[in-house]
Coordinates of C-alpha atoms in Angstrom, one line a residue:
Chain A
M1475 CA 62.7 87.3 -51.1
G1476 CA 59.1 87.3 -51.1
L1477 CA 58.9 83.5 -51.4
I1478 CA 60.9 83.1 -48.1
K1479 CA 58.6 85.6 -46.4
A1480 CA 55.7 83.5 -47.6
K1481 CA 57.2 80.3 -46.4
I1482 CA 57.9 81.6 -43.0
V1483 CA 54.4 83.2 -42.6
F1484 CA 52.7 80.0 -43.9
S1485 CA 54.8 77.9 -41.5
L1486 CA 53.8 80.1 -38.7
L1487 CA 50.2 79.7 -39.8
F1488 CA 50.6 76.1 -39.6
L1489 CA 52.0 76.1 -36.2
A1490 CA 49.2 78.5 -35.0
T1491 CA 46.6 76.2 -36.4
A1492 CA 48.2 73.2 -34.6
L1493 CA 48.3 75.2 -31.3
L1494 CA 44.7 76.4 -31.7
I1495 CA 43.5 72.9 -32.3
T1496 CA 45.6 71.5 -29.3
G1497 CA 44.3 74.2 -27.1
L1498 CA 40.7 73.7 -27.9
V1499 CA 41.0 69.9 -27.7
L1500 CA 42.8 70.0 -24.4
A1501 CA 40.2 72.4 -22.9
F1502 CA 37.5 70.0 -24.0
L1503 CA 39.2 66.9 -22.7
G1504 CA 40.0 68.6 -19.5
Q1505 CA 36.4 68.6 -18.5
G1506 CA 35.5 66.1 -15.9
E1507 CA 32.2 64.2 -15.9
G1508 CA 29.4 66.3 -14.4
N1509 CA 28.4 65.5 -10.8
Y1510 CA 24.7 65.2 -10.0
G1511 CA 24.9 66.9 -6.8
L1512 CA 23.3 65.4 -3.8
Q1513 CA 21.1 62.4 -5.0
S1514 CA 18.6 63.0 -2.2
K1515 CA 18.1 66.7 -3.0
N1516 CA 14.6 67.8 -3.1
I1517 CA 13.2 68.1 -6.6
E1518 CA 11.8 71.7 -7.0
R1519 CA 12.5 72.4 -10.7
I1520 CA 11.4 69.8 -13.3
I1521 CA 11.5 69.8 -17.2
S1522 CA 9.5 67.5 -19.2
L1523 CA 10.5 66.3 -22.6
G1524 CA 7.3 64.4 -23.4
P1525 CA 3.5 65.3 -23.5
V1526 CA 2.7 62.0 -21.4
I1527 CA 5.1 62.9 -18.7
T1528 CA 3.6 66.5 -18.6
E1529 CA 0.1 65.3 -18.3
E1530 CA 1.1 62.9 -15.6
I1531 CA 2.8 65.6 -13.7
Y1532 CA -0.4 67.5 -13.7
L1533 CA -2.3 64.4 -12.6
L1534 CA 0.1 64.1 -9.5
Q1535 CA -0.5 67.8 -8.9
V1536 CA 3.1 68.8 -8.8
D1537 CA 2.7 71.1 -11.8
D1538 CA 3.9 74.0 -9.9
K1539 CA 7.4 72.5 -9.9
L1540 CA 7.1 72.1 -13.8
V1541 CA 9.6 74.7 -15.2
A1542 CA 9.4 74.0 -18.9
D1543 CA 8.1 71.6 -21.3
T1544 CA 7.8 70.9 -25.2
I1545 CA 5.6 72.6 -27.6
Y1546 CA 3.6 69.5 -28.0
C1547 CA 2.5 69.5 -24.3
T1548 CA -0.7 70.9 -24.9
R1549 CA -2.8 68.9 -22.4
P1550 CA -4.1 70.1 -19.9
E1551 CA -4.7 73.8 -21.1
A1552 CA -2.4 75.1 -18.4
A1553 CA 0.7 73.1 -19.9
K1554 CA 0.6 75.3 -23.0
K1555 CA 1.6 78.3 -20.8
K1556 CA 4.8 76.8 -19.5
Q1557 CA 8.2 77.8 -21.0
K1558 CA 9.1 75.9 -24.2
I1559 CA 12.3 74.1 -24.6
G1560 CA 12.0 72.4 -27.9
T1561 CA 10.1 69.4 -29.5
V1562 CA 9.9 65.8 -28.4
L1563 CA 12.8 65.0 -30.7
E1564 CA 15.0 68.0 -30.3
I1565 CA 15.6 70.3 -27.4
G1566 CA 17.5 73.5 -26.7
V1567 CA 20.3 72.4 -24.5
E1568 CA 21.5 75.9 -23.7
K1569 CA 18.0 77.0 -22.6
I1570 CA 17.6 73.9 -20.4
I1571 CA 21.0 74.6 -18.9
M1572 CA 20.1 78.0 -18.1
L1573 CA 16.8 77.1 -16.4
K1574 CA 18.6 75.1 -13.8
P1575 CA 16.5 72.1 -13.5
D1576 CA 16.8 69.6 -10.7
I1577 CA 15.6 66.7 -12.9
V1578 CA 14.7 66.3 -16.6
F1579 CA 12.4 63.6 -17.7
A1580 CA 13.1 62.3 -21.2
T1581 CA 11.3 59.8 -23.5
S1582 CA 12.6 57.1 -25.7
L1583 CA 12.2 59.7 -28.6
S1584 CA 14.4 62.3 -27.0
N1585 CA 17.7 63.0 -28.8
T1586 CA 20.2 60.8 -26.9
K1587 CA 23.2 63.1 -27.7
Q1588 CA 21.5 66.1 -26.3
C1589 CA 20.5 64.1 -23.1
A1590 CA 24.2 63.2 -22.8
K1591 CA 25.2 66.8 -23.1
L1592 CA 22.8 67.6 -20.2
M1593 CA 24.3 64.9 -18.0
Q1594 CA 27.8 66.1 -18.8
A1595 CA 26.7 69.5 -17.6
G1596 CA 25.7 67.8 -14.3
I1597 CA 22.0 67.6 -14.8
R1598 CA 20.0 64.6 -13.8
V1599 CA 18.2 63.0 -16.7
V1600 CA 15.7 60.2 -16.3
T1601 CA 14.5 58.5 -19.6
F1602 CA 11.2 56.7 -19.8
M1603 CA 10.8 53.9 -22.3
Q1604 CA 7.8 53.9 -24.5
A1605 CA 5.0 51.9 -22.8
G1606 CA 4.0 48.9 -24.9
S1607 CA 1.0 47.9 -22.8
F1608 CA -1.4 49.1 -20.1
P1609 CA 0.6 47.5 -17.3
E1610 CA 3.6 49.4 -18.6
I1611 CA 1.6 52.6 -18.7
C1612 CA 0.9 52.2 -15.0
E1613 CA 4.6 51.1 -14.2
N1614 CA 5.9 54.3 -15.9
F1615 CA 3.5 56.5 -13.9
L1616 CA 4.5 54.9 -10.6
I1617 CA 8.2 55.4 -11.4
L1618 CA 7.6 59.0 -12.2
A1619 CA 5.6 59.4 -9.0
R1620 CA 8.5 57.8 -6.9
Y1621 CA 10.9 60.5 -8.3
L1622 CA 8.4 63.1 -7.3
S1623 CA 7.6 61.6 -4.0
K1624 CA 4.1 61.3 -4.9
E1625 CA 4.0 57.5 -4.8
D1626 CA 0.8 57.3 -2.6
K1627 CA -1.2 59.4 -5.0
A1628 CA 0.0 57.5 -7.9
Q1629 CA -1.0 54.1 -6.3
E1630 CA -4.4 55.5 -5.5
I1631 CA -5.0 56.6 -9.1
I1632 CA -3.5 53.3 -10.5
S1633 CA -5.7 51.1 -8.3
N1634 CA -8.8 52.9 -9.3
V1635 CA -8.0 52.6 -12.9
K1636 CA -7.0 49.0 -12.7
K1637 CA -10.3 48.3 -11.0
E1638 CA -12.2 49.9 -13.8
V1639 CA -10.1 48.2 -16.4
E1640 CA -10.8 44.8 -14.8
Y1641 CA -14.5 45.5 -14.6
I1642 CA -14.5 46.5 -18.3
K1643 CA -12.4 43.5 -19.3
K1644 CA -14.8 41.2 -17.5
K1645 CA -17.9 42.7 -19.0
M1646 CA -16.4 42.6 -22.5
S1647 CA -15.1 39.1 -22.2
T1648 CA -18.3 37.4 -22.9
V1649 CA -19.2 39.7 -25.9
H1650 CA -18.7 38.4 -29.3
K1651 CA -15.3 39.8 -30.5
K1652 CA -15.3 41.9 -33.5
K1653 CA -12.4 42.4 -36.0
I1654 CA -10.8 45.8 -35.8
F1655 CA -8.4 47.6 -38.0
F1656 CA -6.6 50.4 -36.3
Q1657 CA -4.9 53.0 -38.6
I1658 CA -2.5 55.3 -37.2
G1659 CA -0.8 56.5 -40.5
A1660 CA -1.4 56.9 -44.1
N1661 CA 1.0 57.0 -47.1
P1662 CA 2.4 54.7 -46.1
L1663 CA -0.5 52.8 -44.3
F1664 CA 0.5 52.1 -40.7
T1665 CA -1.2 50.1 -38.0
V1666 CA -0.3 48.8 -34.5
S1667 CA 1.1 45.3 -33.6
R1668 CA 0.7 43.3 -30.5
D1669 CA 3.5 45.4 -28.9
S1670 CA 1.5 48.6 -28.6
F1671 CA -0.8 49.6 -25.8
I1672 CA -3.4 50.4 -28.5
N1673 CA -3.6 46.7 -29.0
D1674 CA -4.5 46.7 -25.3
F1675 CA -7.4 49.1 -26.1
I1676 CA -8.5 46.7 -28.8
D1677 CA -8.2 43.6 -26.6
F1678 CA -9.9 44.9 -23.7
S1679 CA -12.8 46.4 -25.6
G1680 CA -13.9 43.1 -27.1
G1681 CA -12.0 43.5 -30.3
L1682 CA -9.4 41.5 -32.3
N1683 CA -6.7 43.4 -34.0
I1684 CA -6.3 41.8 -37.5
A1685 CA -2.8 43.3 -37.8
A1686 CA -1.5 41.9 -34.3
D1687 CA 1.2 39.9 -35.9
T1688 CA 2.7 42.6 -38.0
T1689 CA 6.3 43.4 -37.2
T1690 CA 7.0 46.9 -38.5
G1691 CA 3.5 48.3 -38.5
S1692 CA 3.7 48.8 -42.2
Y1693 CA 0.5 47.3 -43.7
S1694 CA -0.9 47.0 -47.1
R1695 CA -4.6 47.8 -48.2
E1696 CA -4.7 44.3 -49.6
Q1697 CA -3.9 42.8 -46.4
V1698 CA -6.7 44.8 -44.8
I1699 CA -9.1 43.6 -47.5
M1700 CA -8.1 40.0 -46.8
G1701 CA -8.5 40.6 -43.0
N1702 CA -12.1 41.9 -43.6
P1703 CA -12.3 43.9 -40.3
D1704 CA -15.7 44.8 -38.9
I1705 CA -14.6 48.2 -37.8
I1706 CA -12.0 50.6 -38.9
I1707 CA -10.7 53.2 -36.6
I1708 CA -8.5 56.0 -37.8
A1709 CA -6.4 58.0 -35.4
T1710 CA -7.0 61.5 -36.7
M1711 CA -4.3 62.9 -38.6
G1712 CA -5.9 66.2 -39.8
I1713 CA -7.4 66.3 -43.3
M1714 CA -5.6 63.1 -44.2
G1715 CA -8.0 61.2 -42.0
Q1716 CA -11.0 62.3 -44.1
D1717 CA -9.3 61.4 -47.2
E1718 CA -8.4 57.9 -45.9
K1719 CA -12.2 57.4 -45.0
K1720 CA -13.2 58.1 -48.7
Q1721 CA -10.5 55.7 -49.8
W1722 CA -11.8 53.0 -47.6
Q1723 CA -15.3 53.5 -48.9
N1724 CA -14.1 52.2 -52.4
F1725 CA -13.7 48.8 -51.1
Q1726 CA -17.3 47.6 -50.7
T1727 CA -16.2 44.1 -49.7
I1728 CA -14.9 45.1 -46.3
N1729 CA -17.5 44.5 -43.5
A1730 CA -16.6 48.0 -41.9
V1731 CA -17.4 49.8 -45.3
K1732 CA -20.7 47.8 -45.7
N1733 CA -21.8 48.7 -42.2
N1734 CA -20.5 52.2 -42.3
A1735 CA -18.4 51.4 -39.2
I1736 CA -15.4 53.7 -40.0
F1737 CA -14.6 55.9 -36.9
F1738 CA -12.1 58.6 -35.9
M1739 CA -10.4 58.9 -32.4
D1740 CA -8.4 61.7 -31.3
S1741 CA -4.7 60.8 -31.8
Y1742 CA -3.5 62.6 -28.8
L1743 CA -6.0 60.4 -26.8
T1744 CA -4.9 57.2 -28.3
C1745 CA -1.1 57.7 -28.7
S1746 CA -0.1 59.5 -25.6
P1747 CA -2.1 57.8 -22.8
T1748 CA -1.9 58.3 -19.1
P1749 CA -3.5 55.8 -16.9
I1750 CA -6.6 58.1 -16.8
T1751 CA -6.9 58.9 -20.4
F1752 CA -6.5 55.2 -21.1
I1753 CA -9.9 54.6 -19.6
T1754 CA -11.4 57.5 -21.4
A1755 CA -9.9 56.1 -24.7
L1756 CA -11.1 52.7 -23.8
K1757 CA -14.6 53.7 -23.1
E1758 CA -14.8 55.7 -26.5
M1759 CA -13.6 52.6 -28.3
I1760 CA -16.3 50.4 -26.7
A1761 CA -18.9 52.9 -27.7
F1762 CA -17.7 52.5 -31.3
I1763 CA -17.1 48.7 -31.3
H1764 CA -19.9 47.5 -29.0
P1765 CA -22.4 50.3 -28.7
E1766 CA -24.9 47.9 -27.2
V1767 CA -22.9 47.4 -24.1
K1768 CA -23.4 50.0 -21.5
I1769 CA -20.5 50.7 -19.3
D1770 CA -21.6 52.0 -15.9
D1771 CA -19.2 54.8 -14.6
S1772 CA -19.8 54.1 -11.0
Q1773 CA -18.8 50.5 -11.3
G1774 CA -15.4 49.4 -10.2
K1775 CA -14.7 52.4 -8.1
Chain B
M248 CA 62.1 87.3 -58.8
T249 CA 60.0 89.9 -60.5
A250 CA 58.1 92.6 -58.8
K251 CA 54.9 91.2 -60.1
V252 CA 55.5 87.7 -58.6
N253 CA 56.6 89.4 -55.4
K254 CA 53.3 91.2 -55.4
K255 CA 51.4 88.0 -55.9
I256 CA 53.2 86.3 -53.0
I257 CA 52.6 89.2 -50.6
A258 CA 49.0 89.0 -51.6
W259 CA 48.9 85.3 -50.6
I260 CA 50.3 86.1 -47.3
G261 CA 47.6 88.7 -46.8
W262 CA 44.8 86.3 -47.9
A263 CA 46.1 83.5 -45.7
L264 CA 46.3 85.8 -42.6
L265 CA 42.8 87.2 -43.5
F266 CA 41.2 83.7 -43.7
F267 CA 42.9 82.7 -40.5
G268 CA 41.6 85.8 -39.0
F269 CA 38.1 85.0 -40.4
L270 CA 38.3 81.6 -38.7
L271 CA 39.3 83.0 -35.3
C272 CA 36.4 85.6 -35.7
A273 CA 34.0 82.7 -36.3
I274 CA 35.3 80.7 -33.2
I275 CA 34.7 83.7 -31.0
V276 CA 31.3 84.4 -32.5
S277 CA 30.4 80.7 -31.9
F278 CA 31.5 81.0 -28.1
C279 CA 29.4 84.1 -27.5
I280 CA 26.3 83.6 -29.5
G281 CA 23.5 81.0 -28.9
S282 CA 20.2 81.0 -27.3
V283 CA 22.1 82.8 -24.5
V284 CA 24.4 85.5 -25.5
I285 CA 27.5 85.8 -23.4
P286 CA 29.5 88.9 -24.2
L287 CA 33.2 88.4 -24.6
D288 CA 34.4 90.2 -21.6
K289 CA 32.4 87.9 -19.5
I290 CA 33.8 84.9 -21.3
F291 CA 37.2 85.3 -19.8
Q292 CA 35.7 85.7 -16.3
I293 CA 33.7 82.6 -16.7
I294 CA 36.7 80.5 -18.0
F295 CA 38.7 81.2 -15.0
N296 CA 36.2 81.7 -12.1
G297 CA 33.1 80.4 -13.4
R298 CA 33.3 76.5 -12.8
G299 CA 29.9 75.2 -11.7
T300 CA 27.9 78.1 -13.2
Q301 CA 25.3 77.6 -15.9
E302 CA 27.3 79.7 -18.3
Y303 CA 30.4 77.7 -17.8
S304 CA 28.4 74.5 -18.5
I305 CA 27.0 76.0 -21.7
L306 CA 30.5 77.1 -22.9
F307 CA 32.4 74.0 -22.1
N308 CA 29.8 71.2 -22.4
D309 CA 27.8 72.5 -25.3
R310 CA 29.5 75.1 -27.3
L311 CA 33.2 73.9 -27.1
P312 CA 32.6 70.5 -28.7
R313 CA 30.5 72.1 -31.3
I314 CA 33.3 74.5 -32.1
I315 CA 35.8 71.7 -32.4
L316 CA 33.7 69.7 -34.6
G317 CA 32.6 72.6 -36.8
F318 CA 36.4 73.4 -37.0
G319 CA 37.4 70.0 -37.9
I320 CA 34.5 69.0 -40.2
G321 CA 34.2 72.4 -42.0
S322 CA 37.9 72.2 -42.8
A323 CA 38.0 68.6 -43.7
L324 CA 35.1 69.0 -46.1
S325 CA 36.4 72.1 -47.9
L326 CA 39.8 70.7 -48.1
A327 CA 38.5 67.4 -49.6
G328 CA 36.4 69.5 -52.1
A329 CA 39.4 71.5 -53.1
L330 CA 41.6 68.4 -53.6
L331 CA 39.0 66.7 -55.7
Q332 CA 38.4 69.7 -57.7
G333 CA 42.0 69.9 -58.4
I334 CA 42.3 66.1 -59.3
F335 CA 39.2 66.2 -61.6
R336 CA 39.6 69.6 -62.9
N337 CA 35.7 69.8 -62.8
P338 CA 33.8 72.4 -61.1
L339 CA 31.0 70.1 -59.9
V340 CA 33.1 67.8 -58.1
E341 CA 32.8 67.6 -54.3
P342 CA 32.9 64.9 -51.8
Y343 CA 29.1 64.2 -52.4
T344 CA 29.0 63.9 -56.1
L345 CA 31.6 61.1 -56.0
G346 CA 29.3 58.8 -54.0
I347 CA 31.7 58.8 -51.0
A348 CA 29.2 60.4 -48.6
G349 CA 26.3 58.4 -50.1
C350 CA 28.0 55.2 -49.3
A351 CA 29.0 56.5 -45.7
A352 CA 25.4 57.3 -45.3
L353 CA 24.3 53.9 -46.4
G354 CA 26.6 52.3 -44.0
V355 CA 25.3 54.1 -41.1
C356 CA 21.8 53.3 -42.2
F357 CA 22.6 49.7 -42.3
N358 CA 24.1 49.8 -39.0
I359 CA 21.1 51.6 -37.3
I360 CA 18.6 49.2 -38.9
F361 CA 20.3 46.0 -38.2
R362 CA 21.2 47.3 -34.8
L363 CA 24.8 46.4 -35.1
H364 CA 25.7 49.2 -32.6
H365 CA 24.3 47.1 -29.8
L366 CA 26.9 44.4 -30.6
V367 CA 30.0 46.4 -30.9
G368 CA 29.5 49.4 -29.0
I369 CA 29.4 53.2 -29.4
F370 CA 32.0 53.4 -32.1
T371 CA 30.3 51.2 -34.7
L372 CA 28.2 54.2 -36.0
P373 CA 31.2 56.2 -37.1
F374 CA 33.0 53.0 -38.0
S375 CA 30.2 51.8 -40.3
G376 CA 30.1 55.3 -42.0
F377 CA 33.8 55.2 -42.5
S378 CA 33.6 51.6 -43.9
G379 CA 30.9 52.7 -46.2
A380 CA 33.1 55.5 -47.5
L381 CA 36.1 53.1 -47.8
L382 CA 34.0 50.8 -49.8
A383 CA 32.9 53.5 -52.2
V384 CA 36.6 54.4 -52.6
I385 CA 37.8 50.7 -53.3
L386 CA 34.8 50.3 -55.7
I387 CA 35.5 53.4 -57.7
Y388 CA 39.3 52.7 -57.7
V389 CA 39.0 49.3 -58.8
L390 CA 36.6 49.9 -61.5
S391 CA 38.3 52.7 -63.0
H392 CA 41.8 51.5 -62.8
K393 CA 42.9 50.3 -66.2
K394 CA 46.5 49.5 -67.0
G395 CA 47.6 51.4 -64.0
I396 CA 46.0 54.6 -65.2
I397 CA 43.0 56.1 -63.5
K398 CA 40.6 57.5 -65.9
I399 CA 38.9 60.6 -64.7
K400 CA 35.8 60.4 -66.7
N401 CA 35.1 57.0 -65.4
I402 CA 35.4 57.9 -61.8
L403 CA 33.1 60.8 -62.2
L404 CA 30.4 58.7 -63.8
L405 CA 30.9 55.8 -61.2
G406 CA 30.7 58.4 -58.5
V407 CA 27.5 59.8 -59.5
M408 CA 26.0 56.4 -60.1
I409 CA 27.2 55.2 -56.6
S410 CA 25.6 58.3 -55.1
F411 CA 22.2 57.5 -56.8
I412 CA 22.4 53.8 -55.9
S413 CA 23.1 54.6 -52.2
S414 CA 20.3 57.2 -51.9
S415 CA 17.9 54.6 -53.4
L416 CA 19.2 52.0 -51.0
I417 CA 18.8 54.3 -48.2
M418 CA 15.2 55.0 -49.1
F419 CA 14.6 51.3 -49.5
L420 CA 16.0 50.5 -46.1
M421 CA 14.0 53.3 -44.6
S422 CA 10.8 52.0 -46.0
I423 CA 11.3 48.6 -44.4
S424 CA 12.6 49.7 -41.1
K425 CA 10.9 49.9 -37.7
T426 CA 9.6 53.3 -36.8
E427 CA 12.0 53.9 -33.9
N428 CA 14.9 53.3 -36.2
L429 CA 13.5 55.7 -38.8
H430 CA 13.9 58.9 -36.8
G431 CA 17.5 57.9 -35.9
I432 CA 18.3 57.7 -39.6
I433 CA 16.6 61.0 -40.5
F434 CA 18.4 62.8 -37.6
W435 CA 21.6 61.5 -39.1
T436 CA 21.0 62.5 -42.6
M437 CA 20.1 66.1 -41.4
G438 CA 23.6 66.6 -40.3
S439 CA 24.5 67.8 -36.8
L440 CA 27.6 69.0 -34.8
G441 CA 26.0 67.6 -31.6
E442 CA 28.3 64.6 -31.3
T443 CA 29.3 64.0 -27.6
N444 CA 31.9 61.2 -27.7
R445 CA 35.3 62.8 -26.7
I446 CA 37.5 60.7 -29.0
L447 CA 35.4 61.4 -32.1
V448 CA 35.2 65.1 -31.4
S449 CA 38.8 65.4 -30.8
L450 CA 39.7 63.3 -33.8
A451 CA 38.0 65.6 -36.3
P452 CA 40.3 68.7 -36.4
I453 CA 43.4 66.5 -35.9
A454 CA 42.7 64.4 -38.9
A455 CA 41.8 67.5 -40.9
F456 CA 45.1 69.1 -40.1
L457 CA 47.0 66.0 -40.9
G458 CA 45.1 66.0 -44.2
L459 CA 46.2 69.5 -44.9
I460 CA 49.7 68.7 -44.4
V461 CA 49.7 65.7 -46.7
A462 CA 47.8 67.8 -49.2
Y463 CA 50.2 70.6 -48.9
I464 CA 53.2 68.4 -49.8
F465 CA 51.4 67.8 -53.2
S466 CA 50.2 71.4 -53.8
I467 CA 52.7 72.1 -56.6
N468 CA 51.7 68.8 -58.2
L469 CA 48.2 69.9 -58.2
N470 CA 49.1 73.3 -59.8
A471 CA 50.8 71.2 -62.6
L472 CA 47.9 68.9 -62.9
S473 CA 45.6 71.8 -63.7
L474 CA 47.4 72.1 -66.9
G475 CA 46.3 68.7 -67.9
E476 CA 47.5 65.3 -67.1
E477 CA 49.9 64.9 -70.0
E478 CA 51.4 68.3 -69.5
A479 CA 51.9 67.5 -65.9
F480 CA 53.7 64.4 -66.7
Y481 CA 55.9 66.0 -69.1
L482 CA 56.8 68.5 -66.5
G483 CA 58.1 65.6 -64.3
I484 CA 55.1 65.2 -61.9
S485 CA 54.3 61.7 -60.8
V486 CA 50.7 62.2 -62.0
E487 CA 49.4 58.7 -60.8
R488 CA 50.8 58.9 -57.4
T489 CA 49.4 62.4 -56.9
K490 CA 45.9 61.3 -57.9
Q491 CA 45.9 58.2 -55.9
V492 CA 47.3 59.9 -52.6
L493 CA 45.0 62.9 -52.8
F494 CA 42.0 60.9 -53.8
I495 CA 42.5 58.7 -50.8
V496 CA 43.0 61.6 -48.4
A497 CA 39.8 63.4 -49.6
S498 CA 37.9 60.2 -49.3
L499 CA 39.2 59.5 -45.8
L500 CA 38.4 63.1 -44.7
T501 CA 35.0 62.9 -46.2
G502 CA 34.2 59.4 -44.7
L503 CA 35.3 60.6 -41.3
S504 CA 33.3 63.8 -41.6
V505 CA 30.2 62.1 -42.6
S506 CA 30.4 59.3 -40.0
I507 CA 30.8 61.8 -37.2
A508 CA 28.4 64.6 -38.1
G509 CA 26.1 63.1 -40.8
I510 CA 25.3 64.7 -44.1
I511 CA 26.4 68.4 -44.3
G512 CA 26.5 69.3 -47.9
F513 CA 27.7 72.3 -49.9
V514 CA 30.7 73.0 -47.7
G515 CA 33.0 70.9 -50.0
L516 CA 31.6 72.6 -53.2
V517 CA 30.9 76.2 -52.3
V518 CA 33.9 77.1 -50.2
P519 CA 36.8 76.0 -52.5
H520 CA 35.0 77.8 -55.4
F521 CA 34.6 80.9 -53.3
V522 CA 38.0 80.9 -52.2
R523 CA 39.4 80.3 -55.7
M524 CA 37.5 83.4 -56.8
I525 CA 39.2 85.5 -54.3
V526 CA 42.8 84.2 -54.0
G527 CA 43.2 82.4 -57.4
R528 CA 44.0 79.0 -58.5
D529 CA 47.3 78.4 -57.0
H530 CA 47.0 75.4 -54.7
R531 CA 49.8 76.6 -52.5
V532 CA 47.5 79.4 -51.2
L533 CA 44.2 77.8 -52.3
L534 CA 44.4 74.7 -49.8
I535 CA 45.1 76.7 -46.8
C536 CA 42.6 79.3 -47.4
S537 CA 39.9 76.7 -48.1
F538 CA 40.8 75.0 -44.9
F539 CA 40.3 78.2 -42.8
G540 CA 37.4 79.3 -44.9
G541 CA 35.5 76.1 -44.6
A542 CA 36.0 75.9 -40.9
G543 CA 34.9 79.4 -40.4
F544 CA 31.9 79.0 -42.7
L545 CA 30.6 75.9 -41.0
L546 CA 31.1 77.5 -37.6
I547 CA 28.9 80.5 -38.6
C548 CA 26.3 78.3 -40.3
D549 CA 26.1 76.2 -37.0
T550 CA 25.6 79.4 -35.0
V551 CA 23.0 80.5 -37.1
A552 CA 21.2 77.0 -37.1
R553 CA 21.1 76.8 -33.3
T554 CA 20.1 80.5 -32.6
V555 CA 17.6 81.5 -35.2
I556 CA 14.5 79.6 -34.0
S557 CA 15.9 78.8 -30.5
P558 CA 15.1 76.5 -28.6
L559 CA 14.5 74.7 -31.8
E560 CA 17.4 73.8 -34.0
L561 CA 17.6 73.9 -37.7
P562 CA 19.8 71.2 -39.5
V563 CA 23.1 72.8 -40.1
G564 CA 23.1 71.2 -43.7
A565 CA 20.0 73.2 -44.6
I566 CA 21.8 76.5 -43.4
T567 CA 25.0 75.7 -45.4
G568 CA 22.9 75.0 -48.4
I569 CA 20.9 78.2 -48.2
I570 CA 23.8 80.6 -47.2
G571 CA 26.5 78.9 -49.3
G572 CA 24.3 78.6 -52.4
T573 CA 23.0 82.1 -52.2
I574 CA 26.5 83.6 -51.8
L575 CA 27.8 81.5 -54.7
I576 CA 25.1 82.5 -57.1
Y577 CA 25.4 86.0 -56.2
V578 CA 29.1 86.2 -56.7
L579 CA 28.8 84.2 -60.0
S580 CA 26.1 86.7 -61.3
K581 CA 28.3 89.7 -60.5
K582 CA 31.5 88.6 -62.0
Q583 CA 32.2 87.0 -65.3
V584 CA 34.2 84.3 -63.7
V585 CA 35.4 81.0 -65.1
L586 CA 35.3 78.3 -62.6

């Protein structure tokens, strides 16, 4: 008697489960693709998923339309006060939907599945690929400006920056090139290859990146010793940076160590450049590498 | 039919309904709670009238696929765990200790690093995970199949070894990979219910349900198996076929889960144990309750993971580990239970 009851109840439970699954799946599949609304709609509410984009929005003076950004968007100071919607790698999808943005600017590091969810919800998402060179930094800046109808301002900034860069390049082209090792990571040791805009810093400032041909960025100390750089630059990573300097000082055969030419550069400055901070970083690097060359700030303007 | 057996069967019905109720509650909780709390009465309103509003988007684009996935994967993993624990009669067994998940992870790693998904399209990631799992299954099977008999001890050892080798290979692949691939792999190993592809999301609960049905057919065999393989054989159970079919079902469920959602541990280990402590060892009730229990458990863990430090999201595997592990330790220390 009990067994038959059990069999009936269990069969009903199986049926209920099947119905539940079917119901949920059909409700899900029944969702159409999101519509982006009118393409030509004015952009009033922006959300940025990357520090570079945030900084560039402030440069273009449309920061009043910036509704939210990531917790890593700390430059300029005002950006810290905006609402936060996550990190560069992971965002709060629900929070972004509730903020009703007209457009979301993502980076190549943004979680693609979460961006897909935003698009399914009808939100416009534009992704910027990581810039690999100075021209690409300017190109990305221009594309951003076009979306925000600030193309003229961007062109102005870019042409000024380009003039300055050309002037610097010309001035540094006659200088004797010094060998540089640029370290961006420790444990494991990481440097930059030719495909990075940091390589452009090195090139334009009269330097030679000893690791230009590396494929993954992973480098060994032995390779550095063989490369014998004249200057070592470490992008600050907190305490690790100081430890790394001490480590390098053990290798007395390296020119950089002999001449006490191990420098630190702010990693925010070097790793997330806008066209303007590119120039700042460039000048800082020249001060380290070729302190004998004076860059006149008024030139090239 | 004695009164005692009757009582037991009534208890089963009670437990099955209770766990189903738990699952329904978990689904409702997942719908309502997130970085935005949408109360239950509002939900009905939104479903029928709210197309185009933000809340509608959140419910249908963000929470609904997570719920479907959580249901499918939680139930698949705990079912696989219950089946494996039944076949191997060993409390430490779960989809991960047998190397199935490790190989699936290895397959996905391989795919990401060698950029195969650009060649074959969006399905290659889950497909490579699945192939990895299948490879592990075939390997274990072939290596432990002697004279038509599957030796349990061999499989356990092999599984653990394959698991270790997979982790080491993954570490090796990570060390030689380009930086942009690295974060894709790490994301994936943290486990997430954020998959957006419609087919994959819908596949999860359907596959889990089919697995449940197949497993259920063998539930009496599993009961006999718990007495020991020889005893089961003399009771007339086709021991080899039971082990084969259920092992394959468990592996397929695991492979699928790992391919779609990454690595979410503890569900396959903790839920069957916990359920067994409550409802007993009879597989006719254990399988169903583990199925519902696992689904509900993963849904609750996911809700916690995406709400606690909103807008940031914790990896759901971390939450399943913390909550699941703590509950199990607590219960074990209270009762003198034999697993």
